[in-house]
Short mmCIF file of C-alpha atoms in Angstrom, two decimals:
data_model
loop_
_atom_site.label_atom_id
_atom_site.label_comp_id
_atom_site.label_asym_id
_atom_site.label_seq_id
_atom_site.Cartn_x
_atom_site.Cartn_y
_atom_site.Cartn_z
CA MET A 1 -193.45 135.60 215.75
CA ALA A 2 -197.32 135.18 216.78
CA ALA A 3 -196.37 131.57 218.31
CA ASP A 4 -194.44 133.51 221.35
CA PRO A 5 -196.66 133.85 224.29
CA ARG A 6 -195.21 137.10 224.92
CA VAL A 7 -196.43 138.21 221.93
CA PHE A 8 -199.72 136.85 222.92
CA LYS A 9 -200.17 138.56 225.78
CA ALA A 10 -198.83 141.87 223.85
CA PHE A 11 -201.89 141.46 221.29
CA SER A 12 -204.21 141.07 224.27
CA ALA A 13 -203.09 144.36 225.88
CA THR A 14 -203.37 146.26 222.47
CA ARG A 15 -206.78 144.29 221.67
CA ALA A 16 -208.48 145.69 224.87
CA LEU A 17 -207.51 149.29 223.50
CA GLY A 18 -209.28 148.82 220.11
CA ILE A 19 -205.95 148.27 218.67
CA PRO A 20 -205.82 145.70 215.59
CA ASP A 21 -202.96 142.86 215.32
CA GLU A 22 -201.95 143.82 212.36
CA GLU A 23 -201.43 147.30 213.43
CA ALA A 24 -199.69 146.41 216.60
CA LYS A 25 -197.50 143.65 215.08
CA PRO A 26 -195.05 146.01 213.10
CA VAL A 27 -195.00 148.32 216.27
CA LEU A 28 -194.02 145.60 218.18
CA LYS A 29 -191.40 144.19 215.50
CA LYS A 30 -189.72 147.74 215.71
CA LEU A 31 -189.44 147.69 219.47
CA LEU A 32 -188.11 144.48 219.72
CA LYS A 33 -185.12 145.40 216.91
CA VAL A 34 -184.24 148.49 219.03
CA TYR A 35 -184.63 146.74 222.32
CA ASP A 36 -182.35 143.92 221.11
CA ASN A 37 -185.31 141.57 221.97
CA ASN A 38 -185.12 142.95 225.54
CA TRP A 39 -189.27 141.93 226.62
CA GLU A 40 -188.72 143.30 229.68
CA LEU A 41 -188.76 147.01 229.15
CA ILE A 42 -191.44 146.36 226.51
CA GLU A 43 -193.80 144.18 229.22
CA GLU A 44 -193.28 146.94 231.82
CA ASP A 45 -196.71 148.34 233.22
CA ASN A 46 -198.88 145.90 230.88
CA PHE A 47 -197.22 146.66 227.50
CA GLN A 48 -197.63 150.67 228.20
CA THR A 49 -194.73 151.13 226.01
CA LEU A 50 -195.87 149.10 222.97
CA VAL A 51 -199.25 151.11 223.48
CA ASP A 52 -197.52 154.61 223.70
CA ALA A 53 -195.42 153.55 220.60
CA TYR A 54 -198.31 152.65 218.43
CA PHE A 55 -200.34 155.80 219.00
CA GLU A 56 -197.19 158.17 218.41
CA LEU A 57 -196.50 156.16 214.98
CA LYS A 58 -200.49 156.73 214.52
CA GLU A 59 -200.56 160.58 214.68
CA ASN A 60 -197.12 160.94 213.09
CA SER A 61 -197.84 159.10 210.18
CA LYS A 62 -200.66 161.96 209.16
CA ASP A 63 -197.50 164.36 208.43
CA ALA A 64 -195.58 161.31 206.77
CA MET A 65 -195.60 163.26 203.00
CA GLN A 66 -193.75 165.94 204.46
CA HIS A 67 -191.44 164.42 207.50
CA ASN A 68 -191.72 161.06 207.23
CA PHE A 69 -192.94 159.29 210.42
CA ARG A 70 -191.61 159.63 213.64
CA GLN A 71 -192.14 157.43 216.51
CA THR A 72 -191.40 157.57 220.42
CA VAL A 73 -190.27 154.54 222.43
CA ALA A 74 -188.84 153.96 225.85
CA VAL A 75 -185.32 153.08 226.65
CA LYS A 76 -183.58 151.87 229.95
CA LYS A 77 -184.39 154.72 232.72
CA ASN A 78 -180.98 155.45 233.48
CA GLU A 79 -179.28 155.96 230.36
CA ILE A 80 -178.30 159.90 229.07
CA PRO A 81 -179.62 160.84 225.81
CA LEU A 82 -177.02 163.02 224.06
CA LYS A 83 -177.13 164.66 220.49
CA VAL A 84 -173.94 163.90 219.03
CA SER A 85 -172.12 165.38 216.08
CA GLY A 86 -169.07 165.35 214.07
CA ARG A 87 -167.59 167.45 216.13
CA GLY A 88 -168.53 165.22 219.58
CA THR A 89 -171.03 168.10 221.30
CA VAL A 90 -174.27 167.88 223.03
CA GLU A 91 -177.01 170.12 223.03
CA LEU A 92 -180.16 170.45 224.55
CA ILE A 93 -183.22 171.96 223.17
CA GLN A 94 -187.06 173.46 224.16
CA PRO A 95 -189.35 170.63 225.27
CA CYS A 96 -191.15 170.19 222.16
CA LEU A 97 -189.49 167.40 219.94
CA ARG A 98 -190.40 169.12 216.46
CA ASP A 99 -188.86 172.43 217.53
CA SER A 100 -184.91 171.60 217.50
CA ARG A 101 -183.78 175.18 218.35
CA THR A 102 -180.42 175.00 220.40
CA VAL A 103 -180.19 176.53 223.70
CA GLY A 104 -176.86 175.50 224.63
CA THR A 105 -174.07 173.43 223.82
CA SER A 106 -170.73 171.83 225.58
CA GLN A 107 -167.82 169.91 224.25
CA LEU A 108 -167.85 165.83 225.34
CA PRO A 109 -165.02 164.70 224.22
CA ASN A 110 -164.51 161.41 222.62
CA THR A 111 -168.06 160.70 222.03
CA PRO A 112 -168.65 157.70 219.43
CA LEU A 113 -171.26 158.02 217.02
CA ILE A 114 -174.70 155.90 217.43
CA GLY A 115 -175.49 153.70 215.02
CA LYS A 116 -174.01 151.25 212.27
CA GLY A 117 -174.06 150.20 209.11
CA LYS A 118 -176.30 151.92 206.01
CA ASP A 119 -179.00 152.95 208.80
CA PRO A 120 -176.84 155.05 211.24
CA ILE A 121 -178.33 157.15 213.73
CA SER A 122 -175.41 160.34 213.51
CA SER A 123 -177.27 162.96 215.67
CA LEU A 124 -179.67 162.32 218.54
CA VAL A 125 -180.85 165.72 220.13
CA VAL A 126 -181.63 165.43 224.06
CA THR A 127 -184.98 167.32 225.12
CA GLU A 128 -185.64 169.51 228.10
CA ASP A 129 -187.75 166.21 229.45
CA ARG A 130 -185.03 164.11 228.98
CA SER A 131 -185.79 162.58 225.83
CA ILE A 132 -184.22 161.58 222.52
CA ALA A 133 -184.93 162.69 218.87
CA VAL A 134 -183.36 162.60 215.87
CA ASN A 135 -181.99 165.71 214.46
CA SER A 136 -183.67 166.41 210.89
CA SER A 137 -180.16 167.92 209.68
CA SER A 138 -178.07 165.40 210.67
CA SER A 139 -174.43 165.35 209.07
CA MET A 140 -175.00 162.20 207.38
CA GLY A 141 -177.66 164.33 204.80
CA MET A 142 -180.78 163.19 205.87
CA ASP A 143 -183.12 165.62 205.87
CA VAL A 144 -186.23 163.54 207.63
CA CYS A 145 -186.68 162.46 210.90
CA ASP A 146 -185.57 158.77 211.63
CA PRO A 147 -188.60 156.51 212.03
CA LEU A 148 -187.63 155.65 215.78
CA CYS A 149 -186.58 158.33 218.10
CA ILE A 150 -185.82 157.07 221.40
CA THR A 151 -187.05 158.18 224.27
CA ARG A 152 -187.37 157.55 228.31
CA PRO A 153 -190.14 155.24 229.64
CA LYS A 154 -191.61 158.67 231.37
CA LYS A 155 -193.13 160.39 228.01
CA ARG A 156 -194.39 163.30 227.59
CA ALA A 157 -196.78 164.78 224.47
CA PHE A 158 -195.70 166.94 221.87
CA GLY A 159 -195.98 170.84 222.99
CA THR A 160 -196.27 172.25 226.46
CA HIS A 161 -198.94 170.44 228.70
CA ASN A 162 -201.67 172.33 230.74
CA SER A 163 -202.43 170.41 234.28
CA LYS A 164 -205.56 172.06 234.34
CA THR A 165 -206.99 171.81 231.21
CA GLY A 166 -205.25 168.12 230.56
CA SER A 167 -204.63 169.53 226.86
CA ASN A 168 -201.09 170.57 224.80
CA ARG A 169 -200.14 173.62 223.85
CA ASN A 170 -201.72 173.06 220.61
CA GLY A 171 -205.17 172.36 222.44
CA SER A 172 -204.63 168.36 221.38
CA ASP A 173 -204.20 165.82 223.72
CA ARG A 174 -200.84 163.80 224.21
CA TYR A 175 -201.47 161.88 221.06
CA GLY A 176 -202.74 165.11 219.19
CA HIS A 177 -206.35 163.94 218.76
CA LYS A 178 -208.94 166.72 219.15
CA ASN A 179 -211.80 166.78 221.28
CA SER A 180 -210.22 164.14 223.54
CA HIS A 181 -210.96 161.13 221.46
CA ASN A 182 -209.61 157.99 221.86
CA LEU A 183 -207.48 158.82 224.82
CA VAL A 184 -205.14 157.09 226.39
CA HIS A 185 -204.16 159.29 229.42
CA ASP A 186 -200.80 159.30 231.37
CA GLU A 187 -201.38 158.03 234.41
CA ARG A 188 -199.06 160.88 236.04
CA ARG A 189 -201.50 163.48 234.95
CA HIS A 190 -204.76 161.83 235.41
CA ASP A 191 -204.55 159.99 238.72
CA ILE A 192 -208.18 159.96 240.00
CA ALA A 193 -206.77 159.39 243.32
CA LYS A 194 -204.61 162.64 243.03
CA GLY A 195 -201.60 161.08 244.95
CA ALA A 196 -203.79 159.58 247.56
CA GLU A 197 -203.39 156.23 247.27
CA LYS A 198 -199.77 154.01 246.75
CA VAL A 199 -200.67 152.95 243.52
CA LYS A 200 -201.77 155.74 240.79
CA ILE A 201 -205.64 155.32 239.47
CA SER A 202 -205.78 156.12 235.62
CA LEU A 203 -208.78 157.17 233.43
CA VAL A 204 -209.85 156.37 230.34
CA SER A 205 -212.73 157.45 228.21
CA GLU A 206 -212.35 156.23 225.01
CA ASN A 207 -214.61 157.53 221.87
CA SER A 208 -216.35 159.84 224.21
CA ASN A 209 -216.25 163.61 225.62
CA GLU A 210 -217.97 162.25 229.03
CA CYS A 211 -216.28 163.07 232.01
CA PRO A 212 -216.48 161.23 235.21
CA PRO A 213 -219.10 162.80 238.08
CA LYS A 214 -217.42 165.35 240.44
CA PHE A 215 -216.40 164.02 243.62
CA ASN A 216 -213.94 164.64 246.24
CA TYR A 217 -211.18 161.20 246.22
CA ILE A 218 -210.61 160.43 249.97
CA PRO A 219 -208.38 157.16 251.14
CA HIS A 220 -210.17 156.46 254.06
CA ASN A 221 -213.57 156.75 255.48
CA ILE A 222 -215.16 160.33 256.62
CA ILE A 223 -217.66 160.93 259.62
CA TYR A 224 -220.45 162.92 257.90
CA GLU A 225 -222.15 164.39 261.52
CA LYS A 226 -224.12 162.35 263.60
CA ALA A 227 -222.50 159.10 263.49
CA ASN A 228 -220.86 157.20 266.92
CA VAL A 229 -217.35 155.84 265.53
CA ASN A 230 -215.05 155.06 268.82
CA ILE A 231 -211.78 154.22 267.69
CA SER A 232 -210.13 155.48 270.87
CA LEU A 233 -207.42 152.67 272.18
CA ALA A 234 -208.74 152.52 275.76
CA ARG A 235 -211.88 150.92 274.02
CA ILE A 236 -210.08 147.96 272.80
CA ALA A 237 -209.38 144.99 275.77
CA ASP A 238 -206.14 143.44 275.65
CA GLU A 239 -208.56 140.31 274.67
CA ASP A 240 -209.18 142.21 271.34
CA CYS A 241 -205.43 142.44 270.31
CA CYS A 242 -202.55 140.67 270.46
CA LEU A 243 -200.15 142.23 272.66
CA GLY A 244 -197.50 139.85 273.28
CA CYS A 245 -197.13 139.04 269.38
CA SER A 246 -193.77 140.37 267.55
CA GLY A 247 -192.86 140.38 263.69
CA ASP A 248 -195.47 138.53 261.98
CA CYS A 249 -198.57 137.02 263.35
CA LEU A 250 -199.02 134.40 260.53
CA SER A 251 -195.08 133.05 260.95
CA SER A 252 -196.75 131.81 264.53
CA SER A 253 -197.25 128.11 264.94
CA ILE A 254 -200.38 129.33 267.24
CA PRO A 255 -202.61 131.88 266.30
CA CYS A 256 -202.90 135.19 267.81
CA ALA A 257 -205.95 136.58 269.74
CA CYS A 258 -206.74 138.61 266.70
CA ALA A 259 -207.55 135.32 264.74
CA ARG A 260 -210.38 134.28 266.56
CA GLU A 261 -212.62 136.16 264.42
CA THR A 262 -212.44 133.71 261.79
CA GLY A 263 -212.75 130.46 264.00
CA GLY A 264 -209.80 130.09 265.31
CA GLU A 265 -207.51 130.73 261.79
CA PHE A 266 -205.96 133.88 260.06
CA ALA A 267 -208.13 134.56 257.08
CA TYR A 268 -205.03 135.24 254.84
CA THR A 269 -202.47 133.28 253.28
CA PRO A 270 -198.32 133.76 254.03
CA HIS A 271 -198.96 135.50 250.45
CA GLY A 272 -201.50 138.02 251.32
CA LEU A 273 -204.65 136.26 249.36
CA LEU A 274 -207.89 135.12 251.45
CA LYS A 275 -207.59 131.34 252.10
CA GLU A 276 -210.06 129.24 249.86
CA GLU A 277 -212.13 128.09 252.76
CA PHE A 278 -212.55 131.37 254.01
CA LEU A 279 -213.38 133.09 250.50
CA SER A 280 -215.53 130.10 249.70
CA ALA A 281 -217.72 130.34 253.15
CA CYS A 282 -218.05 133.82 252.55
CA MET A 283 -219.26 133.39 248.56
CA SER A 284 -221.83 130.96 249.93
CA MET A 285 -223.60 132.66 252.50
CA ARG A 286 -223.92 135.66 249.99
CA LEU A 287 -224.80 133.89 246.91
CA GLU A 288 -227.17 130.94 248.62
CA PRO A 289 -228.03 132.33 252.01
CA GLN A 290 -230.14 130.23 254.38
CA GLU A 291 -232.64 131.41 256.89
CA ARG A 292 -230.45 130.61 259.75
CA HIS A 293 -227.79 132.97 257.92
CA PHE A 294 -230.26 136.24 259.05
CA VAL A 295 -231.22 137.97 262.13
CA TYR A 296 -234.04 140.15 262.78
CA CYS A 297 -234.12 143.38 264.99
CA GLN A 298 -236.82 144.24 267.43
CA ASP A 299 -236.97 148.02 266.27
CA CYS A 300 -235.44 147.92 262.82
CA PRO A 301 -233.36 151.26 261.86
CA LEU A 302 -234.18 150.52 258.16
CA GLU A 303 -237.75 150.34 258.74
CA ARG A 304 -237.96 153.05 261.67
CA SER A 305 -236.24 155.54 259.12
CA LYS A 306 -239.56 155.42 256.97
CA ASP A 307 -242.11 155.29 259.59
CA GLU A 308 -240.69 156.31 262.90
CA TYR A 309 -244.23 155.43 264.78
CA MET A 310 -245.04 152.56 263.08
CA PRO A 311 -242.46 151.06 261.61
CA GLU A 312 -243.10 147.48 260.01
CA ARG A 313 -241.36 144.46 260.70
CA CYS A 314 -237.65 143.71 260.19
CA LYS A 315 -237.01 141.89 256.95
CA GLY A 316 -233.50 140.35 257.99
CA HIS A 317 -230.11 141.29 257.85
CA LEU A 318 -227.62 138.63 256.50
CA VAL A 319 -225.14 137.54 259.15
CA ARG A 320 -221.58 137.89 257.94
CA LYS A 321 -218.13 136.36 258.33
CA PHE A 322 -215.86 138.91 259.79
CA ILE A 323 -212.33 139.43 259.44
CA LYS A 324 -210.02 140.91 262.41
CA GLU A 325 -206.65 142.40 261.39
CA CYS A 326 -203.98 143.20 263.83
CA TRP A 327 -203.88 147.08 264.94
CA ARG A 328 -202.13 149.81 266.63
CA LYS A 329 -202.70 148.21 269.87
CA CYS A 330 -200.87 144.94 268.80
CA GLY A 331 -197.18 143.83 269.70
CA CYS A 332 -196.67 142.85 265.63
CA ASP A 333 -195.42 145.69 263.14
CA MET A 334 -196.56 146.79 259.99
CA LEU A 335 -195.56 144.05 257.75
CA CYS A 336 -197.45 141.66 259.64
CA GLY A 337 -199.57 139.15 257.04
CA ASN A 338 -202.70 139.76 259.44
CA ARG A 339 -202.72 143.52 258.05
CA ILE A 340 -203.76 143.50 254.60
CA VAL A 341 -206.83 146.06 254.11
CA GLN A 342 -205.18 148.56 256.14
CA ARG A 343 -202.39 148.65 253.66
CA GLY A 344 -204.69 150.63 251.09
CA ILE A 345 -204.52 149.80 247.13
CA THR A 346 -201.70 148.20 245.79
CA CYS A 347 -203.68 146.71 242.64
CA LYS A 348 -202.83 148.61 239.35
CA LEU A 349 -206.88 150.19 238.48
CA GLN A 350 -208.53 152.01 236.06
CA VAL A 351 -211.68 153.56 235.61
CA PHE A 352 -213.13 153.66 232.42
CA LEU A 353 -216.37 154.32 230.46
CA THR A 354 -218.18 151.04 229.27
CA PRO A 355 -219.37 150.07 226.22
CA GLU A 356 -222.33 148.45 227.36
CA GLY A 357 -224.21 151.43 228.39
CA LYS A 358 -223.25 151.05 232.53
CA GLY A 359 -221.54 154.29 232.34
CA TRP A 360 -218.32 154.41 234.43
CA GLY A 361 -216.75 151.19 235.18
CA VAL A 362 -213.36 149.82 237.36
CA ARG A 363 -211.04 147.30 235.61
CA THR A 364 -207.81 145.53 236.76
CA LEU A 365 -204.34 146.73 234.59
CA GLU A 366 -202.57 143.28 235.79
CA GLU A 367 -203.93 139.72 236.46
CA LEU A 368 -205.12 139.00 239.94
CA PRO A 369 -204.70 135.97 241.62
CA LYS A 370 -208.03 134.46 243.41
CA GLY A 371 -208.54 135.86 246.80
CA THR A 372 -206.67 139.36 246.26
CA PHE A 373 -207.52 142.49 247.92
CA VAL A 374 -208.61 144.84 245.87
CA CYS A 375 -209.77 148.03 247.16
CA GLU A 376 -212.22 149.11 250.42
CA TYR A 377 -215.43 150.98 249.53
CA ILE A 378 -214.73 154.17 250.91
CA GLY A 379 -217.30 156.87 251.65
CA GLU A 380 -219.28 159.44 254.42
CA VAL A 381 -220.12 157.19 257.39
CA LEU A 382 -223.94 158.58 258.00
CA THR A 383 -226.48 157.41 260.53
CA ASN A 384 -229.40 155.37 258.73
CA MET A 385 -231.38 158.32 258.97
CA GLU A 386 -229.06 160.59 257.57
CA LEU A 387 -229.11 158.72 254.40
CA TYR A 388 -232.68 158.32 254.46
CA GLU A 389 -233.05 162.16 254.38
CA ARG A 390 -230.09 162.47 251.91
CA VAL A 391 -232.17 160.28 249.49
CA LEU A 392 -235.37 162.34 250.14
CA GLN A 393 -233.71 165.37 249.23
CA SER A 394 -232.18 164.44 246.24
CA SER A 395 -233.95 165.32 242.67
CA GLY A 396 -233.49 161.85 241.88
CA ASN A 397 -232.08 163.21 238.19
CA GLU A 398 -228.62 162.46 240.06
CA ARG A 399 -226.38 159.77 238.88
CA HIS A 400 -225.77 158.60 242.22
CA THR A 401 -223.28 155.77 243.57
CA TYR A 402 -224.97 153.17 245.60
CA PRO A 403 -225.09 153.61 249.10
CA VAL A 404 -224.03 150.47 251.36
CA THR A 405 -225.53 149.59 255.06
CA LEU A 406 -223.07 148.56 257.74
CA ASP A 407 -225.90 145.88 259.14
CA ALA A 408 -223.65 142.83 259.23
CA ASP A 409 -224.29 143.13 263.33
CA TRP A 410 -227.27 144.85 263.30
CA GLY A 411 -229.67 142.32 264.55
CA SER A 412 -226.97 141.07 267.46
CA GLU A 413 -228.15 143.81 269.91
CA GLY A 414 -231.88 144.21 269.24
CA VAL A 415 -232.20 147.63 269.44
CA LEU A 416 -229.80 150.30 267.95
CA ARG A 417 -230.02 153.73 268.39
CA ASP A 418 -230.10 155.96 265.12
CA GLU A 419 -226.26 157.13 265.77
CA GLU A 420 -225.17 153.27 265.71
CA ALA A 421 -226.89 152.47 262.82
CA LEU A 422 -224.34 153.48 260.30
CA CYS A 423 -224.19 153.48 256.36
CA LEU A 424 -221.57 154.65 253.79
CA ASP A 425 -222.20 156.89 250.78
CA ALA A 426 -219.65 158.01 248.50
CA THR A 427 -221.37 160.16 246.31
CA CYS A 428 -219.58 163.23 246.92
CA HIS A 429 -216.85 161.52 249.42
CA GLY A 430 -215.52 158.35 247.71
CA ASN A 431 -212.50 156.81 246.48
CA VAL A 432 -212.47 154.10 243.40
CA ALA A 433 -214.64 151.68 244.79
CA ARG A 434 -217.64 154.23 243.81
CA PHE A 435 -217.37 153.31 240.09
CA ILE A 436 -217.22 149.76 240.37
CA ASN A 437 -220.38 148.58 238.76
CA HIS A 438 -223.13 146.05 240.08
CA ARG A 439 -223.01 142.54 238.85
CA CYS A 440 -226.18 139.75 240.11
CA PHE A 441 -224.72 136.48 241.05
CA ASP A 442 -221.45 135.96 239.09
CA ALA A 443 -219.43 139.02 239.89
CA ASN A 444 -215.90 138.52 240.28
CA LEU A 445 -215.46 140.39 243.73
CA VAL A 446 -217.17 139.82 246.96
CA ASP A 447 -217.21 142.31 249.80
CA ILE A 448 -216.31 141.32 253.02
CA PRO A 449 -216.46 143.01 257.08
CA VAL A 450 -213.01 143.60 257.89
CA GLU A 451 -212.55 145.25 261.97
CA VAL A 452 -209.53 147.20 262.32
CA GLU A 453 -209.37 150.16 264.51
CA THR A 454 -212.40 148.90 267.24
CA PRO A 455 -214.26 146.01 268.08
CA ASP A 456 -217.33 148.17 268.11
CA ARG A 457 -218.97 146.22 265.06
CA HIS A 458 -221.53 149.34 264.30
CA TYR A 459 -218.82 150.47 262.04
CA TYR A 460 -216.37 148.14 260.37
CA HIS A 461 -214.79 148.27 256.49
CA LEU A 462 -216.34 147.08 253.65
CA ALA A 463 -213.26 145.33 251.73
CA PHE A 464 -213.43 143.81 247.59
CA PHE A 465 -211.48 140.38 247.01
CA THR A 466 -211.58 138.77 243.79
CA THR A 467 -213.76 135.51 243.77
CA ARG A 468 -211.70 134.29 241.07
CA LYS A 469 -208.46 134.60 238.86
CA VAL A 470 -209.32 138.21 237.03
CA SER A 471 -207.39 138.68 233.81
CA ALA A 472 -205.78 142.04 233.00
CA PHE A 473 -208.42 144.46 231.43
CA GLU A 474 -211.11 142.60 232.84
CA GLU A 475 -214.00 144.84 234.50
CA LEU A 476 -214.42 144.52 238.09
CA SER A 477 -217.94 144.06 239.94
CA TRP A 478 -219.77 143.33 242.95
CA ASP A 479 -223.17 141.98 243.50
CA TYR A 480 -224.78 145.16 245.69
CA GLY A 481 -227.39 142.91 247.15
CA ILE A 482 -230.01 144.33 245.70
CA ASP A 483 -233.75 142.90 246.08
CA PHE A 484 -235.82 144.11 243.13
CA ASN A 485 -238.70 142.98 244.54
CA ASP A 486 -238.34 145.24 248.05
CA GLN A 487 -240.44 148.57 245.90
CA ASN A 488 -240.37 150.10 249.65
CA HIS A 489 -236.66 149.84 250.24
CA PRO A 490 -235.27 153.50 251.44
CA ILE A 491 -232.47 153.44 248.94
CA LYS A 492 -234.64 152.73 245.31
CA ALA A 493 -233.23 150.24 242.99
CA PHE A 494 -231.90 151.16 239.67
CA ARG A 495 -232.56 149.73 236.22
CA CYS A 496 -230.07 146.70 236.27
CA CYS A 497 -227.59 146.65 233.29
CA CYS A 498 -225.13 143.72 234.52
CA GLY A 499 -225.90 141.41 231.61
CA SER A 500 -226.03 138.18 234.14
CA ALA A 501 -227.42 134.99 232.88
CA PHE A 502 -228.48 135.56 236.52
CA CYS A 503 -229.75 138.88 236.89
CA ARG A 504 -232.39 139.16 239.62
CA GLU A 505 -234.43 142.52 238.06
CA MET A 506 -234.62 140.35 234.86
CA LYS A 507 -236.31 137.49 236.79
CA HIS A 508 -238.33 139.87 238.55
CA LYS A 509 -239.72 141.47 235.53
CA ARG A 510 -240.40 138.18 233.93
CA SER A 511 -242.05 136.94 237.37
#
């Protein structure tokens, strides 16, 4: 069994949750027996069925002296679960699997018994949430529940769930654990995006009662007050879009007008990944910037926010490579291969409490190829002055996210008005990207400016792409670009816990 690569993947998923192989192995064997070795049902959602079955078995084994243990596993979504008795009747019971009070019966003629041989399942009960349990008083003389009670893939906890508190009627979580220990949350009930994204983003707080900081989840940037963001169609000139295109621009033999921002070529492959050359150029400029990659403001907004009357000389802004995506005025459709970031999150992500003391982090629940778009940094759009005032007014005790400055094009105009020098702050309003931790130099994500609604580069989208293949359950990280030597920066640097061998703060301390 251990030689099968699918078994290795299954154990990798359970190990990520702290489940020993010797405990996961018998559960996997029982699932394979129930499913007639159909791995497709077990592998769904990164072995979520196996994980759920393990925790159900672990909890119910505590009552083995009285009931033996019962376990919940998934079955095909379209099966109709029934309680089959010797008289051929169907019975519906209350939603709690441990309470088999009958609330109604109806005749089902010619219903065959389920099970055969010495271990027949002679009596199944369909619950209100359409799950199956073995009746404890079957006609075969069984006085305990069968060790494997079959349910549908969308599982519910024992008892009635309280959507406000996240607990069941008996005060425990979905696995019966008190005080929220070792939680593996149901993604349907613990979606931090509150349905705002195309995919649900689950939350896990293992071995801790700590809750994530309160914030308002938003899928798109919102303007705080004074930021000048003009996305009117009238500002998009004909040369700033591809009016004459149709269908998928990437299928054309000649790159459309929108491709000019990437040197006359599209940044994306037909498979929706960043091209290797474009990604390498972005990473090289980020990791090993040369003097020619910097521009300097005549009147720097960052320095002006610190001293309006006698600002210091601009320290330089890194010139970034932009991606120009097609948009509303273009002739192509929404399935065009040059519309990736604007479609939103499609990766399966999870917010979790890191064991290294870095606080909350984000990990992927599936393997991500190199060049995959993961998410966008979403927050409030502030002017640089508004952000500086917000930082000054904070007490310093709050656990803030690290704001980002949209300065990729600041140096091109020499002097920027305050309402044109923009920043993003996800402290109060943001998306899942607010939880992505910093890592110096060798992060597995890179942030790339993406132009969508407006050709005005004062405002752009900051999108995260994978710099290499990322394994399932691996934490995601990006380099915030912090200069730990700059003690006068308006956004104060934090204590770095990235653990990278190239950590800039550790080098700064040693120097």
